[in-house]
Amino acid sequence: MRIAVTINGKPMSADVEPRTLLAYLIRDEFNLTGTHVGCDTTSCGACTVLMDGTPVKSCTVLAVQADGTEVMTVEGLEHNGQLHPLQQGFWESHGLQCGFCTPGMLMTTYALLQRNPDPSETTIRRAISGNLCRCTGYQNIVTAVQYAAPLVREARTLTTEVGE
Amino acid sequence: MALEITEPRPMGKPIKRKEDARLVRGQGHYLDDIKLPGMLYLALTRSPYAHARIKRIDTTRAKALPGVHLVLTGEDLAKLNLSWMPTLAGDKQMVLATGKVLFQYQEVAAVVAESRALAEDGAQLVEVEYEPLPVVVDPFRALEPGAPVLREDREEASNRIFHWEVGDQAETDAALRNSAVVVKERIRMPRVHPAPLEPCGCIADYNAARAHLTWYVTSQAPHAHRTVLAMVAGLPEHKIHVISPDIGGGFGNKVPVFPGYVAAIVASLSLNRPVKWVEARTENLTSTNFARDYHMEVQLGADRQGRVTALRVTTLADHGAFDAAADPTKFPAGLFSIVTGSYDFPVAYAEVDGVYTNKAPGGVAYRCSFRVTEASFLIERAMNTLALKLQLDPAELRFRNFIPSERFPYRSPLGWTYDSGNYAATLQKALDMLDYPALRREQAERRARGELMGIGISTFTEIVGAGPSNTFDILGIKMFDSCEIRVHPTGKVIARLGTRHQGQGHETTFAQVIAEELGLTTDDVIVEEGDTDTAPYGLGTYASRSTPTAGGAAALAARRVRDKARKIAAHLLEVRDTEVEWDGERFTAAGAPDRAVGMSEVALAAYTNLPAGMEPGLEATYYYDPPNLTFPNGAYVAVVDIDKGTGAVKVRRFVAVDDCGTVINPMVVDGQIHGGLTEGFAIAFMQEIAFDEEGNCLAPNFMDYLVPTAVETPHWETGRTVTPSPHHPIGAKGVGESPNVGSPAAFANAVVDALGHLGVTNIDIPLFPWKVWEVLRQHGVTE
């Protein structure tokens, strides 16, 4: 089946089998290997991407379901050579060790800050509860999101002002 | 706050990790990210039975599937003498089953196809006819007369693999007979799994024209794997290139060689094309090794004042169908003899019997220096039982039994020489962080109100950093480690080590060690690991050995570089070698500190302006064989509240004071502690690879094998004491495993402490709410 997807702002298309999962479309067809696969049961969240702005576990979405949608992966976070505040926060706060869960964590927390620019620790912990990490114990991930939140708010204010 | 990588004198500072530049961008390069031209995919057909005779394997339909290139069975491998492979423990393991299967999910056939999905399709089409056999799940039953003998390939008509013992049995028994108090406890450390988030996998890429194999593999020990491969597959070692790319967590899971690896290599050799095998999560949890599964019985004797008189331990170790334990070869029970822990016991005796059962083979040293977790859990739990028996505060009992700081180096009754420690100070620091007396008062008040609050203490000592090589080897290969440093003409450095990090941060921490020794910044040093064609030989990263071994090699290789640099500096400063001083950043002329040259100027001179007769270049290699192990230790305290309605345990506080000697990067050390505590928390409260009586694995995925999420994971409070190792070049001891080794007992002790007044001394982990609730019900305290 022929499908068309916008990935990180770029229109892409591919021929896929009906059973192809979105995760493998992204990884194998579009060669965006930042999206990882860590389990077969939608448990670990390493494959989390945004589909039309909503975080989804791409190992449990069929590629054909993504037809006509806008998908954002970890590769879409950096903007004009500038790391996203979340990427800066994870780096600054030692929010990652092996790095395998990191792309999924970044996408989930990106969506969190979109809908809640000033989340509490409890809110952050709940938001990432679908993303497993075996290395960090989550504490520094929470710190990383807290580091990023004010920067994201500031950037949003600036954008709004420019827009006005 | 993290510091930039350009910070001078980086040792001991929280330098931001260099590897994160790619990892936060999603540009890590993990095994499954590698795609080679013409690459095929391999999938495995697995046994649904735990024990069954194979009557017939029919591969006709699988072979007929369009896109399938090859189907391998055990009989195909037998023609190549590869249907069995040696394990690191000196046993052997089936690659693809011949004759019978011995555990559920055992590898029976391999199918190689154009795509991952087609390979899976093909694996489903392999038809296998089984005749089920009686299953042995219980390791105690395995040793009973009349139990089915599982391993027909062995001469011994028994399921016993080995008997190992250490210490003086007669003296221990006599001391126990003469003790005023003896406590006994059966302590079980259940089967768990390291479950790194990235599963295991490999790509075998054989090039017939060059008669050369490139093997990309999720390996914690690439050099060892190359040598094992040369020995097993008969390939010349210089024509095997092992590349271990970025690894998404290892925790010991990526030390052994697995059947899928061998099958992929054979397939690539047969087809002259690259073949990728990546296991699914279910395959990971059910077949590529497990950890623990120790059934221990302890007797601890003491006088009335609580001074321990003797320790005796009897253990049954369930190794599954093949003894695939990843221990140093001379140590079938790993370093279990650290079981006397942080205490000065006059006498001790421990024995371990390994047995076969119809379960997946293992076990690996999961975030643990070879059975140290089992030993630490046992002694820390036993001390808790003794404190209850003596009605003595568990902290006080420990203070009375600690090895005093002035007794180091300390020779333990089971034969180890501990390097250093200050156990009383470490525990006192943890107690102070919590205001322990206030917590005990609160507990008494709550208890009076009928509430269940517990405080659990664990004051563990680890033994890590294998070598030294006269004691430790893997299949004869001595356990040293290595570092090669090359200083380029412009003063920039590449360092390669025989270890392979999996998230521990070596690209930063080893760069800090080398930069500190050479007066450079972390930014000036690239650290590279995992490529056997470029890195010097080493035994890899596990058992907290990287800093004790390769970290030592890095410091000593850098000092060799500095020794030569000093001579060049003398030449540049126009003084004698003996008149050159090193101020930590520069060489200066003695008595004239304004006359100075830095490492960059020296490096340029090493290639452009040498003293007469000196060999050009500026590089050094050091193979470091440590004189002894290192003994990291810590004091952990957990505070819990138990819900009487549900049995759920809430960890209210957890304080971890670690002493890992000299700290290279405190941010990285704290990160290691957080992660290890979280894994210890999981082992204490939610994880077990359990089986039903037919040998069906009951935790084959992340819905049944629970990994803690951010919601239930407690907030960790860390502290430190620093007692450097006197024999290590920079005084460092290793830290990655301490939290996983030390914390399970703290959690379990806290839960038992909450129920101690009811007479409860032990509940087997994992402490599922239903299990705790059942104990509450038995004592009539549920709500």
Coordinates of N, CA, C and O in Angstrom, one line a residue, chain B residues 183-324:
Chain B
V183 N 20.5 -17.9 65.2 CA 19.3 -17.7 64.4 C 19.5 -18.4 63.1 O 20.6 -18.6 62.6
K184 N 18.3 -18.9 62.6 CA 18.3 -19.6 61.3 C 17.3 -19.0 60.4 O 16.2 -18.5 60.9
E185 N 17.6 -18.9 59.2 CA 16.6 -18.3 58.2 C 16.8 -18.9 56.9 O 17.9 -19.3 56.5
R186 N 15.7 -19.1 56.2 CA 15.8 -19.5 54.8 C 15.5 -18.3 53.9 O 14.5 -17.7 54.1
I187 N 16.5 -17.9 53.1 CA 16.4 -16.7 52.4 C 16.5 -17.1 50.9 O 17.4 -17.7 50.4
R188 N 15.5 -16.6 50.2 CA 15.5 -16.9 48.8 C 15.7 -15.6 47.9 O 15.1 -14.6 48.2
M189 N 16.6 -15.7 47.0 CA 16.7 -14.6 46.0 C 16.2 -15.2 44.7 O 16.9 -16.0 44.0
P190 N 15.1 -14.7 44.3 CA 14.4 -15.3 43.2 C 15.1 -15.0 41.8 O 15.9 -14.1 41.7
R191 N 14.7 -15.8 40.8 CA 15.2 -15.6 39.5 C 14.7 -14.3 38.9 O 13.5 -14.0 39.0
V192 N 15.6 -13.5 38.5 CA 15.2 -12.2 37.9 C 16.0 -12.1 36.6 O 16.7 -12.9 36.2
H193 N 15.8 -11.0 35.9 CA 16.4 -10.8 34.6 C 16.9 -9.3 34.5 O 16.2 -8.4 34.9
P194 N 18.1 -9.2 33.9 CA 18.7 -7.8 33.8 C 17.8 -6.9 32.9 O 17.7 -5.7 33.1
A195 N 17.2 -7.5 31.8 CA 16.3 -6.8 30.9 C 16.7 -5.4 30.6 O 16.0 -4.4 30.8
P196 N 17.9 -5.2 30.0 CA 18.2 -3.9 29.5 C 17.2 -3.5 28.4 O 16.6 -4.3 27.8
L197 N 17.0 -2.2 28.3 CA 15.9 -1.7 27.4 C 16.2 -2.1 25.9 O 15.3 -2.4 25.2
E198 N 17.5 -2.2 25.5 CA 17.8 -2.7 24.2 C 18.1 -4.2 24.3 O 18.9 -4.6 25.1
P199 N 17.3 -5.0 23.6 CA 17.6 -6.5 23.6 C 18.9 -6.8 23.0 O 19.6 -6.0 22.4
C200 N 19.3 -8.1 23.1 CA 20.5 -8.5 22.5 C 20.4 -8.8 21.0 O 19.3 -9.0 20.5
G201 N 21.5 -8.7 20.3 CA 21.4 -8.9 18.9 C 22.8 -8.9 18.2 O 23.8 -8.5 18.9
C202 N 22.9 -9.2 17.0 CA 24.2 -9.2 16.3 C 23.9 -9.1 14.7 O 22.8 -9.4 14.3
I203 N 25.0 -8.7 14.0 CA 25.0 -8.9 12.6 C 26.3 -9.6 12.3 O 27.4 -9.1 12.6
A204 N 26.2 -10.7 11.7 CA 27.4 -11.4 11.2 C 27.6 -11.1 9.7 O 26.6 -11.3 8.9
D205 N 28.8 -10.6 9.4 CA 29.0 -10.2 8.0 C 30.3 -10.9 7.5 O 31.4 -10.4 7.7
Y206 N 30.1 -12.1 6.9 CA 31.2 -12.9 6.4 C 31.5 -12.5 5.0 O 30.6 -12.5 4.1
N207 N 32.8 -12.3 4.7 CA 33.2 -12.0 3.3 C 34.1 -13.1 2.9 O 35.3 -13.2 3.3
A208 N 33.6 -13.9 2.0 CA 34.3 -15.1 1.6 C 35.6 -14.8 0.8 O 36.6 -15.4 1.0
A209 N 35.6 -13.7 0.0 CA 36.8 -13.4 -0.7 C 37.9 -13.0 0.2 O 39.1 -13.3 -0.1
R210 N 37.6 -12.3 1.3 CA 38.7 -12.0 2.3 C 38.8 -13.0 3.4 O 39.6 -12.9 4.2
A211 N 37.9 -14.0 3.3 CA 37.8 -15.0 4.4 C 37.8 -14.3 5.8 O 38.6 -14.6 6.7
H212 N 37.0 -13.3 5.9 CA 37.0 -12.4 7.0 C 35.6 -12.2 7.5 O 34.6 -12.0 6.8
L213 N 35.4 -12.2 8.9 CA 34.1 -12.0 9.5 C 34.1 -10.7 10.3 O 35.0 -10.5 11.2
T214 N 33.2 -9.8 9.9 CA 32.9 -8.7 10.8 C 31.7 -9.0 11.6 O 30.7 -9.4 11.0
W215 N 31.8 -8.9 12.9 CA 30.7 -9.3 13.8 C 30.3 -8.1 14.6 O 31.0 -7.7 15.5
Y216 N 29.2 -7.5 14.3 CA 28.6 -6.4 15.1 C 27.8 -7.1 16.2 O 26.9 -7.9 15.8
V217 N 28.0 -6.8 17.4 CA 27.3 -7.5 18.4 C 27.1 -6.6 19.7 O 28.0 -5.8 20.0
T218 N 26.0 -6.8 20.4 CA 25.7 -6.1 21.6 C 26.6 -6.8 22.7 O 26.1 -7.6 23.4
S219 N 27.8 -6.4 22.7 CA 28.8 -7.2 23.6 C 29.4 -6.3 24.7 O 30.0 -5.2 24.4
Q220 N 29.3 -6.8 25.9 CA 30.0 -6.1 27.0 C 31.5 -6.5 27.0 O 32.3 -5.9 27.8
A221 N 31.9 -7.5 26.2 CA 33.3 -8.0 26.3 C 33.7 -8.4 24.9 O 33.9 -9.5 24.6
P222 N 33.9 -7.4 24.0 CA 34.2 -7.7 22.6 C 35.4 -8.6 22.3 O 35.4 -9.5 21.5
H223 N 36.5 -8.3 23.1 CA 37.7 -9.1 22.8 C 37.5 -10.5 23.2 O 37.9 -11.4 22.5
A224 N 36.9 -10.7 24.4 CA 36.7 -12.0 24.9 C 35.8 -12.8 23.9 O 36.1 -14.0 23.6
H225 N 34.8 -12.1 23.3 CA 33.9 -12.7 22.4 C 34.7 -13.1 21.1 O 34.5 -14.2 20.5
R226 N 35.7 -12.3 20.7 CA 36.4 -12.6 19.5 C 37.3 -13.9 19.7 O 37.3 -14.8 18.9
T227 N 37.9 -14.0 20.9 CA 38.7 -15.1 21.2 C 37.9 -16.4 21.3 O 38.2 -17.5 20.8
V228 N 36.7 -16.3 22.0 CA 35.8 -17.4 22.1 C 35.4 -17.9 20.7 O 35.4 -19.1 20.4
L229 N 35.1 -16.9 19.9 CA 34.6 -17.3 18.5 C 35.7 -18.0 17.7 O 35.5 -19.0 17.0
A230 N 36.9 -17.5 17.9 CA 38.0 -18.1 17.2 C 38.2 -19.6 17.7 O 38.5 -20.5 16.9
M231 N 38.0 -19.8 19.0 CA 38.2 -21.1 19.5 C 37.1 -22.0 19.1 O 37.3 -23.2 18.8
V232 N 35.9 -21.5 19.1 CA 34.7 -22.4 18.9 C 34.5 -22.6 17.4 O 34.3 -23.8 17.0
A233 N 34.5 -21.5 16.6 CA 34.1 -21.7 15.2 C 35.4 -22.0 14.4 O 35.2 -22.3 13.2
G234 N 36.5 -22.0 14.9 CA 37.7 -22.3 14.2 C 38.2 -21.3 13.2 O 39.0 -21.5 12.3
L235 N 37.6 -20.0 13.3 CA 38.1 -19.0 12.4 C 39.4 -18.4 13.0 O 39.5 -18.2 14.2
P236 N 40.3 -18.0 12.1 CA 41.5 -17.4 12.6 C 41.2 -16.0 13.2 O 40.4 -15.2 12.7
E237 N 41.8 -15.8 14.4 CA 41.3 -14.6 15.2 C 41.6 -13.3 14.5 O 40.9 -12.4 14.7
H238 N 42.7 -13.2 13.7 CA 43.0 -11.9 13.1 C 42.0 -11.6 11.9 O 42.0 -10.6 11.4
K239 N 41.2 -12.6 11.6 CA 40.2 -12.4 10.5 C 38.8 -12.3 11.1 O 37.8 -12.5 10.5
I240 N 38.7 -12.0 12.4 CA 37.5 -11.7 13.1 C 37.6 -10.3 13.6 O 38.5 -10.0 14.4
H241 N 36.6 -9.5 13.2 CA 36.6 -8.1 13.7 C 35.3 -7.9 14.4 O 34.2 -7.9 13.8
V242 N 35.4 -7.7 15.7 CA 34.2 -7.6 16.5 C 34.0 -6.1 16.8 O 34.9 -5.4 17.2
I243 N 32.8 -5.6 16.5 CA 32.4 -4.2 16.7 C 31.2 -4.2 17.6 O 30.1 -4.8 17.3
S244 N 31.4 -3.7 18.8 CA 30.3 -3.5 19.7 C 29.8 -2.0 19.7 O 30.5 -1.2 20.2
P245 N 28.7 -1.8 19.0 CA 28.3 -0.3 18.9 C 27.7 0.2 20.1 O 27.9 -0.4 21.2
D246 N 27.1 1.4 20.1 CA 26.4 1.9 21.3 C 25.5 0.8 21.9 O 24.8 0.1 21.1
I247 N 25.5 0.6 23.2 CA 24.8 -0.4 23.8 C 23.7 0.2 24.7 O 24.0 1.1 25.5
G248 N 22.5 -0.3 24.5 CA 21.3 0.3 25.2 C 21.1 -0.4 26.5 O 20.0 -1.0 26.8
G249 N 22.1 -0.4 27.4 CA 22.1 -1.1 28.7 C 22.5 -2.5 28.6 O 22.2 -3.2 27.6
G250 N 23.2 -3.0 29.6 CA 23.7 -4.3 29.5 C 23.4 -5.1 30.8 O 22.7 -6.1 30.8
F251 N 24.0 -4.5 31.9 CA 23.7 -5.1 33.3 C 24.1 -6.6 33.4 O 23.5 -7.3 34.1
G252 N 25.0 -7.0 32.6 CA 25.4 -8.4 32.6 C 24.8 -9.3 31.6 O 25.2 -10.4 31.2
N253 N 23.6 -8.8 31.0 CA 22.9 -9.6 30.0 C 23.7 -9.8 28.7 O 23.5 -10.8 28.0
K254 N 24.7 -8.9 28.5 CA 25.4 -8.9 27.2 C 26.8 -9.4 27.3 O 27.7 -9.0 26.6
V255 N 27.0 -10.2 28.4 CA 28.3 -10.9 28.5 C 28.4 -12.2 27.8 O 29.4 -12.5 27.1
P256 N 27.4 -13.1 27.9 CA 27.5 -14.4 27.3 C 27.4 -14.4 25.8 O 27.0 -13.4 25.2
V257 N 27.7 -15.6 25.2 CA 27.4 -15.8 23.8 C 26.1 -16.6 23.7 O 25.9 -17.6 24.4
F258 N 25.2 -16.2 22.8 CA 23.9 -16.8 22.8 C 23.7 -17.6 21.5 O 24.4 -17.3 20.5
P259 N 22.8 -18.6 21.5 CA 22.6 -19.4 20.3 C 22.3 -18.6 19.1 O 22.7 -18.9 18.0
G260 N 21.5 -17.5 19.2 CA 21.1 -16.7 18.1 C 22.4 -16.1 17.4 O 22.4 -15.9 16.2
Y261 N 23.4 -15.8 18.2 CA 24.7 -15.3 17.7 C 25.3 -16.3 16.8 O 25.8 -16.0 15.6
V262 N 25.4 -17.5 17.3 CA 26.1 -18.6 16.6 C 25.3 -18.9 15.3 O 25.9 -19.1 14.2
A263 N 24.0 -18.9 15.4 CA 23.2 -19.2 14.2 C 23.4 -18.2 13.1 O 23.5 -18.5 11.9
A264 N 23.5 -16.9 13.5 CA 23.7 -15.8 12.6 C 25.0 -15.9 11.9 O 25.2 -15.7 10.7
I265 N 26.0 -16.3 12.7 CA 27.4 -16.5 12.1 C 27.4 -17.6 11.1 O 27.9 -17.5 10.0
V266 N 26.8 -18.7 11.5 CA 26.8 -19.9 10.6 C 26.0 -19.5 9.3 O 26.4 -19.8 8.2
A267 N 24.9 -18.8 9.4 CA 24.1 -18.4 8.3 C 24.9 -17.5 7.4 O 24.9 -17.6 6.1
S268 N 25.7 -16.5 7.9 CA 26.5 -15.6 7.1 C 27.6 -16.4 6.4 O 27.9 -16.1 5.2
L269 N 28.2 -17.3 7.1 CA 29.2 -18.1 6.5 C 28.7 -18.9 5.3 O 29.3 -19.1 4.3
S270 N 27.4 -19.4 5.5 CA 26.8 -20.3 4.5 C 26.4 -19.5 3.3 O 26.5 -19.9 2.1
L271 N 25.9 -18.3 3.5 CA 25.3 -17.5 2.5 C 26.2 -16.4 1.9 O 25.9 -15.8 0.9
N272 N 27.3 -16.1 2.6 CA 28.2 -15.0 2.2 C 27.5 -13.7 2.1 O 27.7 -12.9 1.2
R273 N 26.5 -13.5 3.0 CA 25.8 -12.2 3.1 C 25.7 -11.8 4.6 O 25.7 -12.7 5.5
P274 N 25.5 -10.6 4.9 CA 25.3 -10.2 6.3 C 24.0 -10.7 6.8 O 23.0 -10.6 6.0
V275 N 24.0 -11.2 8.0 CA 22.7 -11.7 8.6 C 22.6 -11.1 10.0 O 23.5 -11.1 10.8
K276 N 21.4 -10.5 10.2 CA 21.1 -9.8 11.4 C 20.1 -10.6 12.3 O 19.1 -11.2 11.7
W277 N 20.4 -10.8 13.5 CA 19.5 -11.4 14.5 C 19.3 -10.4 15.6 O 20.3 -10.0 16.3
V278 N 18.1 -10.0 15.9 CA 17.8 -9.2 17.1 C 16.6 -9.8 17.8 O 15.6 -10.1 17.2
E279 N 16.9 -10.1 19.1 CA 15.8 -10.8 19.8 C 14.7 -9.9 20.2 O 14.9 -8.7 20.4
A280 N 13.5 -10.4 20.3 CA 12.3 -9.7 20.8 C 12.4 -9.7 22.3 O 13.1 -10.5 22.9
R281 N 11.6 -8.8 22.9 CA 11.6 -8.8 24.4 C 11.3 -10.1 25.0 O 11.9 -10.6 26.0
T282 N 10.3 -10.8 24.5 CA 9.9 -12.1 25.0 C 11.1 -13.1 24.9 O 11.4 -13.8 25.9
E283 N 11.8 -13.1 23.8 CA 13.0 -13.9 23.7 C 14.1 -13.6 24.7 O 14.7 -14.4 25.3
N284 N 14.2 -12.3 25.0 CA 15.2 -11.8 25.9 C 14.8 -12.3 27.3 O 15.7 -12.9 28.0
L285 N 13.6 -12.2 27.7 CA 13.2 -12.6 29.1 C 13.2 -14.1 29.3 O 13.3 -14.6 30.4
T286 N 12.9 -14.8 28.2 CA 12.8 -16.3 28.4 C 14.0 -17.1 28.0 O 14.1 -18.2 28.4
S287 N 15.0 -16.5 27.3 CA 16.0 -17.4 26.9 C 17.5 -16.8 27.0 O 18.4 -17.6 27.3
T288 N 17.7 -15.5 26.9 CA 19.0 -15.1 27.0 C 19.4 -14.7 28.4 O 19.5 -13.5 28.8
N289 N 19.5 -15.7 29.2 CA 20.0 -15.7 30.5 C 19.1 -15.0 31.6 O 18.2 -14.3 31.3
F290 N 19.4 -15.4 32.8 CA 18.6 -14.8 33.9 C 19.7 -14.5 35.0 O 20.9 -14.7 34.8
A291 N 19.2 -14.1 36.2 CA 20.2 -13.9 37.3 C 19.6 -14.4 38.6 O 18.4 -14.7 38.7
R292 N 20.5 -14.6 39.6 CA 20.1 -15.1 40.9 C 19.6 -16.5 40.9 O 20.2 -17.4 40.4
D293 N 18.4 -16.7 41.5 CA 17.8 -18.0 41.7 C 18.7 -18.8 42.7 O 19.0 -20.0 42.4
Y294 N 18.9 -18.2 43.8 CA 19.7 -18.8 44.9 C 18.7 -19.1 46.1 O 18.0 -18.2 46.5
H295 N 18.7 -20.4 46.5 CA 17.9 -20.8 47.7 C 18.9 -21.0 48.8 O 19.7 -21.9 48.8
M296 N 18.9 -20.1 49.8 CA 19.9 -20.1 50.8 C 19.4 -20.4 52.2 O 18.3 -20.0 52.6
E297 N 20.2 -21.0 53.0 CA 19.8 -21.3 54.4 C 21.0 -20.8 55.2 O 22.1 -21.2 55.0
V298 N 20.7 -20.0 56.2 CA 21.8 -19.4 57.0 C 21.6 -19.7 58.5 O 20.5 -19.7 59.0
Q299 N 22.7 -19.8 59.1 CA 22.8 -19.9 60.6 C 23.8 -18.9 61.0 O 24.9 -18.8 60.5
L300 N 23.4 -18.0 62.0 CA 24.3 -17.0 62.5 C 24.3 -17.1 64.0 O 23.2 -17.1 64.6
G301 N 25.5 -17.3 64.6 CA 25.6 -17.4 66.0 C 26.1 -16.1 66.6 O 26.8 -15.4 65.9
A302 N 25.8 -15.9 67.9 CA 26.2 -14.7 68.5 C 26.3 -14.9 70.0 O 25.6 -15.8 70.6
D303 N 27.0 -14.0 70.7 CA 27.0 -13.9 72.1 C 25.8 -13.0 72.5 O 25.2 -12.4 71.7
R304 N 25.6 -12.9 73.9 CA 24.4 -12.1 74.3 C 24.6 -10.7 74.0 O 23.6 -9.9 73.9
Q305 N 25.8 -10.2 73.8 CA 26.0 -8.8 73.5 C 25.8 -8.5 72.0 O 26.0 -7.4 71.5
G306 N 25.6 -9.6 71.2 CA 25.4 -9.4 69.8 C 26.7 -9.4 69.0 O 26.7 -9.1 67.8
R307 N 27.8 -9.9 69.5 CA 29.0 -10.1 68.8 C 28.8 -11.5 68.0 O 28.7 -12.5 68.7
V308 N 28.9 -11.4 66.7 CA 28.7 -12.7 66.0 C 29.9 -13.6 66.2 O 31.0 -13.2 66.2
T309 N 29.5 -14.9 66.4 CA 30.5 -15.9 66.6 C 30.8 -16.8 65.4 O 31.9 -17.3 65.3
A310 N 29.8 -17.0 64.6 CA 30.0 -17.9 63.4 C 28.9 -17.7 62.4 O 27.7 -17.3 62.8
L311 N 29.2 -17.9 61.1 CA 28.2 -17.8 60.0 C 28.3 -19.1 59.2 O 29.4 -19.5 58.8
R312 N 27.2 -19.7 58.9 CA 27.1 -20.9 58.1 C 26.0 -20.8 57.1 O 24.9 -20.4 57.4
V313 N 26.4 -21.0 55.8 CA 25.4 -20.9 54.7 C 25.4 -22.1 53.8 O 26.4 -22.6 53.4
T314 N 24.2 -22.6 53.5 CA 24.0 -23.7 52.6 C 23.1 -23.2 51.5 O 22.1 -22.6 51.8
T315 N 23.5 -23.5 50.3 CA 22.8 -22.8 49.1 C 22.5 -23.8 48.0 O 23.4 -24.7 47.7
L316 N 21.4 -23.8 47.5 CA 21.0 -24.5 46.3 C 20.9 -23.5 45.2 O 20.1 -22.5 45.3
A317 N 21.7 -23.6 44.1 CA 21.7 -22.7 43.0 C 21.0 -23.3 41.8 O 21.5 -24.3 41.3
D318 N 20.0 -22.7 41.3 CA 19.3 -23.2 40.1 C 19.9 -22.6 38.9 O 19.7 -21.4 38.6
H319 N 20.6 -23.4 38.1 CA 21.2 -22.8 36.9 C 20.4 -23.1 35.6 O 20.9 -22.7 34.5
G320 N 19.3 -23.7 35.7 CA 18.5 -24.0 34.5 C 19.1 -25.2 33.8 O 19.8 -26.0 34.3
A321 N 18.8 -25.2 32.5 CA 19.1 -26.4 31.7 C 20.6 -26.6 31.3 O 21.1 -27.7 31.1
F322 N 21.3 -25.5 31.3 CA 22.7 -25.5 31.0 C 23.4 -24.5 32.0 O 22.8 -23.5 32.2
D323 N 24.6 -24.9 32.4 CA 25.3 -24.0 33.3 C 25.9 -22.9 32.5 O 27.1 -23.0 32.1
A324 N 25.2 -21.8 32.2 CA 25.7 -20.8 31.4 C 26.0 -19.6 32.2 O 25.9 -18.4 31.8

